[in-house]
Amino acid sequence: MQYSRVDNKLIMDLTDDVANAVKGGNWRMPTKAEMEELLNNCTWEWVTYLGFPGYKVTGRNGNSIFLGTS
């Protein structure tokens, strides 16, 4: 992985996003607003998914995402 200078941006470019750098495609880290919504409006459950520990985060509509560790 290459490192570059600090650019002091307040909004991350996709090229700076670790999720995109590792997974590619449309993968990205949640924005601050999305993370606040997840924290304030969802239930969090510690689970193991495909052998990886992390949180299953479920919204009021029943949709969920997995935020895992590697």
GROMACS .gro file of N, CA and C in nm:
model
  210
    1MET      N    1   0.084  -0.117   0.000
    1MET     CA    2   0.000   0.000   0.000
    1MET      C    3   0.089   0.123   0.000
    2GLN      N    4   0.050   0.223  -0.074
    2GLN     CA    5   0.126   0.347  -0.081
    2GLN      C    6   0.065   0.452   0.011
    3TYR      N    7   0.151   0.532   0.068
    3TYR     CA    8   0.107   0.642   0.152
    3TYR      C    9   0.145   0.772   0.084
    4SER      N   10   0.062   0.873   0.102
    4SER     CA   11   0.090   1.003   0.043
    4SER      C   12   0.078   1.110   0.151
    5ARG      N   13   0.094   1.233   0.110
    5ARG     CA   14   0.091   1.344   0.206
    5ARG      C   15  -0.050   1.362   0.264
    6VAL      N   16  -0.058   1.426   0.377
    6VAL     CA   17  -0.186   1.460   0.439
    6VAL      C   18  -0.245   1.576   0.361
    7ASP      N   19  -0.371   1.561   0.318
    7ASP     CA   20  -0.433   1.665   0.235
    7ASP      C   21  -0.532   1.753   0.311
    8ASN      N   22  -0.561   1.721   0.437
    8ASN     CA   23  -0.651   1.799   0.523
    8ASN      C   24  -0.792   1.814   0.466
    9LYS      N   25  -0.836   1.722   0.383
    9LYS     CA   26  -0.971   1.727   0.330
    9LYS      C   27  -1.070   1.687   0.438
   10LEU      N   28  -1.189   1.743   0.432
   10LEU     CA   29  -1.294   1.708   0.526
   10LEU      C   30  -1.382   1.596   0.473
   11ILE      N   31  -1.383   1.576   0.342
   11ILE     CA   32  -1.458   1.468   0.279
   11ILE      C   33  -1.359   1.379   0.205
   12MET      N   34  -1.361   1.251   0.238
   12MET     CA   35  -1.265   1.158   0.182
   12MET      C   36  -1.295   1.126   0.036
   13ASP      N   37  -1.191   1.127  -0.046
   13ASP     CA   38  -1.203   1.080  -0.183
   13ASP      C   39  -1.213   0.928  -0.182
   14LEU      N   40  -1.279   0.871  -0.280
   14LEU     CA   41  -1.291   0.726  -0.288
   14LEU      C   42  -1.154   0.659  -0.291
   15THR      N   43  -1.057   0.724  -0.351
   15THR     CA   44  -0.922   0.667  -0.357
   15THR      C   45  -0.855   0.662  -0.220
   16ASP      N   46  -0.906   0.739  -0.123
   16ASP     CA   47  -0.853   0.739   0.013
   16ASP      C   48  -0.928   0.643   0.105
   17ASP      N   49  -1.035   0.585   0.057
   17ASP     CA   50  -1.123   0.501   0.139
   17ASP      C   51  -1.064   0.361   0.153
   18VAL      N   52  -1.034   0.321   0.276
   18VAL     CA   53  -0.970   0.191   0.299
   18VAL      C   54  -1.059   0.075   0.254
   19ALA      N   55  -1.189   0.085   0.272
   19ALA     CA   56  -1.277  -0.024   0.230
   19ALA      C   57  -1.271  -0.041   0.079
   20ASN      N   58  -1.269   0.070   0.006
   20ASN     CA   59  -1.259   0.063  -0.139
   20ASN      C   60  -1.123   0.014  -0.183
   21ALA      N   61  -1.018   0.058  -0.114
   21ALA     CA   62  -0.883   0.015  -0.149
   21ALA      C   63  -0.865  -0.136  -0.131
   22VAL      N   64  -0.927  -0.191  -0.027
   22VAL     CA   65  -0.912  -0.334   0.002
   22VAL      C   66  -1.010  -0.418  -0.079
   23LYS      N   67  -1.137  -0.375  -0.085
   23LYS     CA   68  -1.241  -0.457  -0.148
   23LYS      C   69  -1.270  -0.417  -0.292
   24GLY      N   70  -1.244  -0.289  -0.328
   24GLY     CA   71  -1.271  -0.243  -0.464
   24GLY      C   72  -1.420  -0.225  -0.489
   25GLY      N   73  -1.456  -0.218  -0.616
   25GLY     CA   74  -1.596  -0.206  -0.656
   25GLY      C   75  -1.665  -0.089  -0.592
   26ASN      N   76  -1.783  -0.113  -0.535
   26ASN     CA   77  -1.863  -0.007  -0.472
   26ASN      C   78  -1.846  -0.003  -0.320
   27TRP      N   79  -1.752  -0.082  -0.267
   27TRP     CA   80  -1.731  -0.082  -0.122
   27TRP      C   81  -1.677   0.052  -0.078
   28ARG      N   82  -1.726   0.099   0.040
   28ARG     CA   83  -1.677   0.223   0.098
   28ARG      C   84  -1.711   0.226   0.246
   29MET      N   85  -1.643   0.314   0.319
   29MET     CA   86  -1.674   0.335   0.460
   29MET      C   87  -1.799   0.420   0.471
   30PRO      N   88  -1.879   0.401   0.578
   30PRO     CA   89  -1.996   0.486   0.597
   30PRO      C   90  -1.956   0.632   0.620
   31THR      N   91  -2.039   0.724   0.574
   31THR     CA   92  -2.017   0.866   0.602
   31THR      C   93  -2.049   0.892   0.749
   32LYS      N   94  -2.014   1.011   0.797
   32LYS     CA   95  -2.046   1.048   0.935
   32LYS      C   96  -2.197   1.041   0.958
   33ALA      N   97  -2.275   1.095   0.865
   33ALA     CA   98  -2.421   1.094   0.879
   33ALA      C   99  -2.475   0.952   0.880
   34GLU      N  100  -2.421   0.866   0.794
   34GLU     CA  101  -2.465   0.726   0.790
   34GLU      C  102  -2.428   0.655   0.920
   35MET      N  103  -2.310   0.682   0.973
   35MET     CA  104  -2.267   0.619   1.097
   35MET      C  105  -2.353   0.665   1.214
   36GLU      N  106  -2.387   0.795   1.216
   36GLU     CA  107  -2.475   0.846   1.322
   36GLU      C  108  -2.613   0.780   1.315
   37GLU      N  109  -2.663   0.760   1.194
   37GLU     CA  110  -2.791   0.691   1.179
   37GLU      C  111  -2.782   0.548   1.229
   38LEU      N  112  -2.674   0.480   1.195
   38LEU     CA  113  -2.655   0.343   1.241
   38LEU      C  114  -2.648   0.337   1.394
   39LEU      N  115  -2.576   0.431   1.454
   39LEU     CA  116  -2.561   0.432   1.599
   39LEU      C  117  -2.691   0.465   1.671
   40ASN      N  118  -2.767   0.558   1.616
   40ASN     CA  119  -2.885   0.609   1.686
   40ASN      C  120  -3.015   0.536   1.653
   41ASN      N  121  -3.022   0.468   1.539
   41ASN     CA  122  -3.151   0.413   1.495
   41ASN      C  123  -3.149   0.263   1.466
   42CYS      N  124  -3.043   0.196   1.501
   42CYS     CA  125  -3.032   0.053   1.468
   42CYS      C  126  -2.995  -0.028   1.591
   43THR      N  127  -3.020  -0.159   1.580
   43THR     CA  128  -2.975  -0.250   1.685
   43THR      C  129  -2.843  -0.314   1.640
   44TRP      N  130  -2.754  -0.335   1.735
   44TRP     CA  131  -2.621  -0.390   1.709
   44TRP      C  132  -2.610  -0.524   1.780
   45GLU      N  133  -2.565  -0.625   1.706
   45GLU     CA  134  -2.548  -0.759   1.763
   45GLU      C  135  -2.411  -0.812   1.722
   46TRP      N  136  -2.331  -0.855   1.820
   46TRP     CA  137  -2.199  -0.913   1.793
   46TRP      C  138  -2.219  -1.054   1.741
   47VAL      N  139  -2.169  -1.083   1.620
   47VAL     CA  140  -2.188  -1.213   1.555
   47VAL      C  141  -2.060  -1.254   1.484
   48THR      N  142  -2.059  -1.376   1.434
   48THR     CA  143  -1.955  -1.422   1.344
   48THR      C  144  -2.022  -1.450   1.210
   49TYR      N  145  -1.970  -1.388   1.103
   49TYR     CA  146  -2.027  -1.402   0.970
   49TYR      C  147  -1.916  -1.445   0.874
   50LEU      N  148  -1.936  -1.559   0.809
   50LEU     CA  149  -1.836  -1.614   0.717
   50LEU      C  150  -1.699  -1.626   0.783
   51GLY      N  151  -1.700  -1.657   0.913
   51GLY     CA  152  -1.576  -1.676   0.987
   51GLY      C  153  -1.515  -1.549   1.043
   52PHE      N  154  -1.578  -1.434   1.022
   52PHE     CA  155  -1.525  -1.306   1.069
   52PHE      C  156  -1.612  -1.251   1.181
   53PRO      N  157  -1.553  -1.209   1.293
   53PRO     CA  158  -1.632  -1.146   1.398
   53PRO      C  159  -1.664  -1.003   1.363
   54GLY      N  160  -1.779  -0.956   1.410
   54GLY     CA  161  -1.818  -0.818   1.385
   54GLY      C  162  -1.961  -0.794   1.430
   55TYR      N  163  -2.014  -0.681   1.390
   55TYR     CA  164  -2.150  -0.644   1.428
   55TYR      C  165  -2.247  -0.658   1.312
   56LYS      N  166  -2.360  -0.720   1.340
   56LYS     CA  167  -2.474  -0.716   1.249
   56LYS      C  168  -2.558  -0.598   1.295
   57VAL      N  169  -2.573  -0.500   1.209
   57VAL     CA  170  -2.644  -0.377   1.242
   57VAL      C  171  -2.776  -0.379   1.165
   58THR      N  172  -2.887  -0.378   1.240
   58THR     CA  173  -3.019  -0.394   1.179
   58THR      C  174  -3.103  -0.269   1.200
   59GLY      N  175  -3.160  -0.220   1.089
   59GLY     CA  176  -3.246  -0.102   1.094
   59GLY      C  177  -3.388  -0.139   1.127
   60ARG      N  178  -3.468  -0.036   1.148
   60ARG     CA  179  -3.610  -0.055   1.183
   60ARG      C  180  -3.687  -0.127   1.074
   61ASN      N  181  -3.641  -0.115   0.948
   61ASN     CA  182  -3.709  -0.180   0.836
   61ASN      C  183  -3.666  -0.326   0.820
   62GLY      N  184  -3.575  -0.373   0.904
   62GLY     CA  185  -3.529  -0.512   0.897
   62GLY      C  186  -3.406  -0.533   0.812
   63ASN      N  187  -3.365  -0.432   0.737
   63ASN     CA  188  -3.242  -0.444   0.658
   63ASN      C  189  -3.123  -0.441   0.751
   64SER      N  190  -3.016  -0.512   0.714
   64SER     CA  191  -2.898  -0.515   0.799
   64SER      C  192  -2.771  -0.511   0.715
   65ILE      N  193  -2.664  -0.470   0.783
   65ILE     CA  194  -2.530  -0.476   0.725
   65ILE      C  195  -2.440  -0.541   0.827
   66PHE      N  196  -2.327  -0.590   0.781
   66PHE     CA  197  -2.227  -0.650   0.869
   66PHE      C  198  -2.104  -0.563   0.868
   67LEU      N  199  -2.062  -0.520   0.987
   67LEU     CA  200  -1.940  -0.442   1.004
   67LEU      C  201  -1.841  -0.531   1.076
   68GLY      N  202  -1.749  -0.589   0.997
   68GLY     CA  203  -1.661  -0.689   1.052
   68GLY      C  204  -1.518  -0.644   1.070
   69THR      N  205  -1.446  -0.728   1.139
   69THR     CA  206  -1.303  -0.707   1.158
   69THR      C  207  -1.229  -0.805   1.069
   70SER      N  208  -1.105  -0.777   1.047
   70SER     CA  209  -1.026  -0.872   0.967
   70SER      C  210  -0.900  -0.910   1.039
   0.00000   0.00000   0.00000
